[in-house]
Short mmCIF file of C-alpha atoms in Angstrom, two decimals:
data_model
loop_
_atom_site.label_atom_id
_atom_site.label_comp_id
_atom_site.label_asym_id
_atom_site.label_seq_id
_atom_site.Cartn_x
_atom_site.Cartn_y
_atom_site.Cartn_z
CA MET A 1145 0.00 0.03 0.00
CA LYS A 1146 1.36 3.42 -1.00
CA ASP A 1147 1.51 6.49 1.22
CA SER A 1148 -1.83 8.34 1.78
CA ILE A 1149 -1.05 11.27 -0.50
CA PRO A 1150 -2.98 12.12 -3.64
CA VAL A 1151 -1.86 10.46 -6.88
CA THR A 1152 -2.53 11.93 -10.31
CA ARG A 1153 -1.79 10.07 -13.55
CA THR A 1154 -2.62 10.52 -17.21
CA THR A 1155 -4.23 7.24 -18.31
CA ASP A 1156 -5.45 5.97 -21.71
CA HIS A 1157 -8.74 7.73 -21.43
CA GLY A 1158 -8.20 10.80 -19.20
CA THR A 1159 -6.66 12.13 -16.06
CA ALA A 1160 -7.20 9.93 -13.05
CA LYS A 1161 -6.71 11.09 -9.51
CA LEU A 1162 -6.69 9.06 -6.28
CA MET A 1163 -7.40 11.13 -3.18
CA PRO A 1164 -7.36 9.81 0.39
CA ASP A 1165 -10.36 10.40 2.61
CA ILE A 1166 -9.27 12.32 5.68
CA ASP A 1167 -12.13 10.78 7.68
CA ARG A 1168 -11.35 7.08 6.93
CA GLU A 1169 -7.78 5.88 7.31
CA ARG A 1170 -7.38 3.70 4.17
CA ALA A 1171 -10.24 5.01 2.08
CA TRP A 1172 -9.75 6.61 -1.39
CA LEU A 1173 -11.84 8.55 -3.95
CA LEU A 1174 -11.08 7.99 -7.61
CA THR A 1175 -11.93 10.72 -10.07
CA VAL A 1176 -11.42 10.79 -13.85
CA ASP A 1177 -11.32 14.21 -15.53
CA GLY A 1178 -12.75 15.59 -12.29
CA ALA A 1179 -15.80 13.29 -12.17
CA PRO A 1180 -16.09 10.98 -9.16
CA GLN A 1181 -15.80 7.35 -10.39
CA SER A 1182 -15.30 5.15 -7.33
CA TYR A 1183 -14.77 5.18 -3.59
CA VAL A 1184 -12.91 2.33 -1.80
CA ASP A 1185 -12.22 1.60 1.82
CA LEU A 1186 -9.40 -0.95 1.83
CA ASP A 1187 -10.17 -1.86 5.45
CA ASP A 1188 -13.89 -2.20 4.90
CA PRO A 1189 -14.74 -3.39 1.36
CA ALA A 1190 -18.37 -3.74 2.38
CA HIS A 1191 -18.62 0.07 2.78
CA LEU A 1192 -20.23 1.52 -0.32
CA GLU A 1193 -20.08 5.31 -0.28
CA PHE A 1194 -21.94 6.34 -3.46
CA GLU A 1195 -25.71 5.98 -3.56
CA TYR A 1196 -25.89 4.09 -6.87
CA THR A 1197 -23.15 1.74 -5.67
CA ARG A 1198 -25.14 0.85 -2.56
CA ARG A 1199 -28.15 0.10 -4.78
CA LEU A 1200 -26.09 -2.22 -6.93
CA GLY A 1201 -24.85 -3.77 -3.70
CA HIS A 1202 -28.42 -4.34 -2.46
CA VAL A 1203 -29.21 -6.19 -5.74
CA LEU A 1204 -26.11 -8.26 -5.31
CA ASP A 1205 -27.23 -9.10 -1.79
CA VAL A 1206 -30.63 -10.51 -2.89
CA VAL A 1207 -29.79 -12.36 -6.14
CA ALA A 1208 -28.77 -15.42 -4.22
CA GLU A 1209 -28.75 -16.67 -0.61
CA PRO A 1210 -26.33 -14.82 1.60
CA GLY A 1211 -22.66 -15.83 1.33
CA ARG A 1212 -23.14 -18.02 -1.75
CA ALA A 1213 -20.25 -17.77 -4.21
CA LEU A 1214 -21.18 -16.32 -7.64
CA ASP A 1215 -19.54 -15.96 -11.02
CA VAL A 1216 -19.71 -12.29 -11.71
CA VAL A 1217 -18.64 -10.17 -14.71
CA HIS A 1218 -18.12 -6.43 -14.22
CA LEU A 1219 -18.14 -4.21 -17.27
CA GLY A 1220 -16.31 -1.06 -16.14
CA GLY A 1221 -13.61 -1.26 -13.46
CA GLY A 1222 -13.11 2.07 -11.75
CA ALA A 1223 -11.35 1.38 -8.44
CA LEU A 1224 -12.87 -2.14 -8.24
CA THR A 1225 -15.33 -1.19 -5.52
CA LEU A 1226 -17.98 -3.83 -6.41
CA PRO A 1227 -15.55 -6.64 -7.10
CA ARG A 1228 -14.05 -6.09 -3.63
CA TYR A 1229 -17.59 -6.03 -2.16
CA VAL A 1230 -18.48 -9.37 -3.78
CA ALA A 1231 -15.19 -10.91 -2.71
CA GLY A 1232 -15.85 -9.81 0.87
CA THR A 1233 -19.56 -10.72 1.10
CA ARG A 1234 -19.49 -13.82 -1.10
CA PRO A 1235 -16.13 -15.50 -0.50
CA GLY A 1236 -15.06 -17.91 -3.25
CA SER A 1237 -16.79 -15.96 -6.04
CA ARG A 1238 -15.01 -15.98 -9.43
CA GLN A 1239 -15.01 -12.52 -10.97
CA ASP A 1240 -13.92 -10.94 -14.24
CA VAL A 1241 -13.44 -7.11 -14.57
CA VAL A 1242 -13.38 -5.60 -18.03
CA GLU A 1243 -12.00 -2.02 -18.26
CA ALA A 1244 -11.09 -0.26 -21.45
CA ASP A 1245 -8.53 1.97 -19.75
CA ARG A 1246 -5.44 -0.12 -19.20
CA GLY A 1247 -3.60 2.74 -17.50
CA LEU A 1248 -6.47 3.09 -15.03
CA LEU A 1249 -6.27 -0.63 -14.16
CA GLU A 1250 -2.58 -0.33 -13.65
CA LEU A 1251 -3.00 2.71 -11.35
CA VAL A 1252 -5.64 1.08 -9.23
CA SER A 1253 -3.75 -2.22 -8.98
CA GLU A 1254 -0.58 -0.40 -7.93
CA HIS A 1255 -2.03 1.92 -5.32
CA LEU A 1256 -5.10 0.04 -4.17
CA PRO A 1257 -4.12 -3.62 -4.45
CA LEU A 1258 -6.72 -6.38 -4.31
CA PRO A 1259 -6.70 -8.90 -1.40
CA ASP A 1260 -4.59 -11.91 -2.11
CA SER A 1261 -7.68 -14.15 -1.53
CA ALA A 1262 -9.81 -12.37 -4.15
CA ASN A 1263 -10.33 -14.39 -7.31
CA ILE A 1264 -10.63 -11.40 -9.62
CA ALA A 1265 -9.25 -11.37 -13.21
CA LEU A 1266 -8.62 -7.95 -14.81
CA HIS A 1267 -9.04 -7.50 -18.51
CA ALA A 1268 -8.06 -4.38 -20.39
CA ALA A 1269 -10.57 -4.52 -23.28
CA ASP A 1270 -13.70 -2.88 -24.71
CA ALA A 1271 -16.73 -4.17 -22.74
CA ARG A 1272 -18.71 -5.29 -25.81
CA VAL A 1273 -15.80 -6.88 -27.65
CA TRP A 1274 -14.90 -8.85 -24.57
CA LEU A 1275 -18.50 -9.86 -23.96
CA GLU A 1276 -18.84 -11.11 -27.57
CA GLY A 1277 -15.89 -13.42 -26.92
CA ALA A 1278 -17.08 -14.70 -23.53
CA PRO A 1279 -18.49 -18.21 -23.19
CA ALA A 1280 -22.26 -18.68 -23.16
CA ALA A 1281 -23.98 -19.31 -19.84
CA SER A 1282 -20.79 -18.52 -17.89
CA ALA A 1283 -21.94 -15.84 -15.44
CA ASP A 1284 -24.47 -15.54 -12.63
CA VAL A 1285 -24.42 -11.73 -12.58
CA LEU A 1286 -23.35 -9.14 -15.12
CA VAL A 1287 -22.79 -5.60 -13.80
CA ALA A 1288 -22.59 -2.81 -16.39
CA ASP A 1289 -21.14 0.43 -15.07
CA VAL A 1290 -19.26 1.79 -18.08
CA PHE A 1291 -18.70 5.41 -18.77
CA SER A 1292 -16.73 7.29 -21.28
CA GLY A 1293 -16.22 10.54 -19.46
CA SER A 1294 -19.62 11.05 -17.85
CA ARG A 1295 -21.64 9.22 -20.48
CA VAL A 1296 -22.51 5.61 -21.20
CA PRO A 1297 -21.09 4.66 -24.70
CA ALA A 1298 -23.58 4.19 -27.44
CA HIS A 1299 -22.38 0.71 -28.37
CA LEU A 1300 -23.46 -0.54 -24.92
CA THR A 1301 -27.09 0.53 -25.34
CA SER A 1302 -28.50 -1.59 -28.20
CA VAL A 1303 -30.48 -4.75 -28.71
CA ALA A 1304 -27.32 -6.50 -30.14
CA TYR A 1305 -25.44 -5.71 -26.95
CA VAL A 1306 -28.21 -6.77 -24.68
CA ARG A 1307 -28.46 -10.10 -26.59
CA GLU A 1308 -24.75 -10.76 -25.87
CA ALA A 1309 -25.31 -9.98 -22.18
CA ALA A 1310 -28.18 -12.40 -22.11
CA ARG A 1311 -26.13 -15.10 -23.88
CA VAL A 1312 -23.35 -14.85 -21.32
CA LEU A 1313 -25.70 -15.10 -18.35
CA ARG A 1314 -27.02 -18.38 -17.06
CA GLY A 1315 -30.81 -18.97 -17.06
CA SER A 1316 -31.02 -17.76 -13.46
CA GLY A 1317 -28.63 -14.93 -14.12
CA VAL A 1318 -29.17 -11.25 -13.45
CA TYR A 1319 -28.11 -8.21 -15.38
CA LEU A 1320 -27.51 -4.91 -13.53
CA ALA A 1321 -26.76 -1.49 -15.12
CA ASN A 1322 -26.02 1.98 -13.75
CA LEU A 1323 -27.54 4.52 -16.03
CA PRO A 1324 -27.86 8.37 -15.83
CA ASP A 1325 -30.76 10.35 -17.07
CA ALA A 1326 -33.35 13.03 -16.19
CA ALA A 1327 -37.00 13.75 -17.07
CA PRO A 1328 -38.59 13.03 -19.53
CA PHE A 1329 -36.27 9.95 -19.36
CA ALA A 1330 -36.06 9.23 -23.10
CA PHE A 1331 -32.71 7.35 -22.56
CA LEU A 1332 -33.80 5.40 -19.50
CA ARG A 1333 -37.12 4.31 -21.07
CA SER A 1334 -35.46 3.23 -24.26
CA GLN A 1335 -32.98 1.16 -22.32
CA LEU A 1336 -35.78 -0.57 -20.42
CA ALA A 1337 -37.45 -1.26 -23.75
CA THR A 1338 -34.17 -2.63 -25.11
CA LEU A 1339 -33.68 -4.90 -22.12
CA ALA A 1340 -37.25 -6.20 -22.53
CA THR A 1341 -36.24 -7.73 -25.89
CA ALA A 1342 -34.06 -10.24 -24.06
CA PHE A 1343 -35.33 -10.44 -20.45
CA GLU A 1344 -38.78 -11.11 -18.99
CA GLU A 1345 -38.23 -9.53 -15.64
CA LEU A 1346 -37.34 -5.85 -15.22
CA VAL A 1347 -36.84 -3.69 -12.16
CA LEU A 1348 -35.95 0.08 -11.85
CA ILE A 1349 -34.33 1.56 -8.72
CA ALA A 1350 -34.00 5.38 -8.39
CA GLU A 1351 -34.14 8.18 -5.95
CA PRO A 1352 -37.69 9.63 -5.78
CA GLY A 1353 -36.48 13.15 -6.63
CA VAL A 1354 -34.98 11.80 -9.87
CA LEU A 1355 -38.16 9.96 -10.81
CA ARG A 1356 -40.22 13.08 -10.12
CA GLY A 1357 -38.10 15.02 -12.56
CA ARG A 1358 -36.48 17.25 -9.95
CA ARG A 1359 -32.87 16.50 -10.87
CA PHE A 1360 -30.47 14.55 -13.08
CA GLY A 1361 -29.28 11.30 -11.40
CA ASN A 1362 -28.43 7.64 -11.61
CA ALA A 1363 -30.90 4.77 -11.93
CA VAL A 1364 -30.09 1.11 -11.48
CA LEU A 1365 -31.82 -1.30 -13.86
CA VAL A 1366 -32.17 -4.96 -13.09
CA ALA A 1367 -33.12 -7.65 -15.65
CA GLY A 1368 -33.42 -11.40 -15.58
CA HIS A 1369 -35.46 -14.35 -16.74
CA GLN A 1370 -36.68 -15.30 -13.26
CA PRO A 1371 -38.60 -13.13 -10.77
CA ILE A 1372 -36.39 -10.83 -8.69
CA ASP A 1373 -37.03 -10.52 -4.93
CA VAL A 1374 -38.57 -7.09 -5.19
CA ALA A 1375 -39.88 -7.11 -1.64
CA ALA A 1376 -36.44 -7.65 -0.16
CA LEU A 1377 -34.93 -5.12 -2.53
CA ALA A 1378 -37.52 -2.56 -1.64
CA ARG A 1379 -36.82 -3.03 2.08
CA LEU A 1380 -33.07 -2.50 1.60
CA THR A 1381 -33.42 0.54 -0.61
CA ALA A 1382 -36.06 2.15 1.65
CA ALA A 1383 -33.70 1.76 4.62
CA ASP A 1384 -30.83 3.46 2.91
CA VAL A 1385 -29.51 6.83 4.05
CA PHE A 1386 -30.88 8.17 0.75
CA PRO A 1387 -34.04 6.08 0.20
CA ALA A 1388 -34.77 4.84 -3.30
CA ARG A 1389 -38.03 3.64 -4.98
CA VAL A 1390 -38.26 0.27 -6.62
CA GLU A 1391 -40.50 0.13 -9.68
CA HIS A 1392 -41.62 -3.02 -11.39
CA GLY A 1393 -44.63 -4.66 -13.03
CA THR A 1394 -47.49 -2.43 -14.09
CA GLY A 1395 -45.87 0.76 -12.76
CA LEU A 1396 -42.68 0.08 -14.74
CA ARG A 1397 -44.60 -0.80 -17.93
CA LYS A 1398 -46.41 2.55 -17.60
CA PHE A 1399 -43.04 4.26 -17.16
CA ILE A 1400 -41.67 2.61 -20.32
CA GLY A 1401 -44.77 3.71 -22.32
CA GLY A 1402 -44.23 3.61 -26.01
CA ALA A 1403 -40.40 3.71 -25.88
CA ARG A 1404 -38.76 1.65 -28.60
CA ALA A 1405 -35.75 -0.70 -28.32
CA VAL A 1406 -32.49 0.74 -29.62
CA ARG A 1407 -30.81 -0.66 -32.73
CA ASP A 1408 -27.02 -0.33 -33.28
CA GLU A 1409 -27.57 2.13 -36.10
CA ASP A 1410 -29.77 4.33 -33.92
CA ALA A 1411 -27.78 4.03 -30.64
CA VAL A 1412 -26.61 7.23 -28.83
CA PRO A 1413 -24.64 7.75 -25.55
CA SER A 1414 -26.45 8.57 -22.36
CA PRO A 1415 -27.32 12.32 -22.06
CA GLU A 1416 -24.65 14.78 -21.05
CA PRO A 1417 -25.10 15.58 -17.33
CA PRO A 1418 -25.67 19.24 -16.42
CA ASP A 1419 -22.70 21.14 -15.09
CA GLY A 1420 -21.98 20.06 -11.46
CA ALA A 1421 -24.31 17.06 -11.58
CA PHE A 1422 -21.53 14.59 -10.66
CA GLY A 1423 -18.70 16.95 -9.77
CA ILE A 1424 -17.01 17.43 -6.41
CA GLY A 1425 -16.41 20.60 -4.52
#
């Protein structure tokens, strides 16, 4: 472990900075081009600082009985917050992390090393290209948290991409995605419609203020072929420091409305966040 001083490095896709948290002895914030990307506490990998990360963690907690090892693919690496969380809460899990920015992977591995016991393989590759080469039915969970700058890349939003995700997941598998949007939610609604082309079960988790159109923010989408434990998920998200709503069934179908699935030729990145939406002071 390196000294607790800020580290700045130009990586393949931007300027990455690791900054120590003065309130937690071995905790670090990762930013890329000034936008917060990840927060890691090396002494407490179960600590999830960001709201959307906690919501992803809640889903990971309910997709299988507590402590059961899972095969997990993470598209997007950041500071490896969720892979560390899974390794800590589900020992024995086998995980693959796919991150396009090789320099970022090297920076994080050097300054925030993974536990020796963690079975986590790191891959410097484009998320969709890697997914297309992955074996069918090889993962229990696929987590998509991929950003180019502050936007989700267009090639990770289409029906063709979603079909690849569904192919890699087992029949009982679950797909999770972190997606940003704001009212009237054209991007989010189209992404739900796109996921519906490959998955029967859909769940949306978001902060009520975002769903009411008051601000730009992150939503977590969950998709699978088998029913998701919505009641348990709702309890966990409601008890959070920043409570979230869980939408599914009729309410979610109403939210999707007439939105159309996205084809590769029509795909666009997620919307540009307003100034200051994800910045730090």
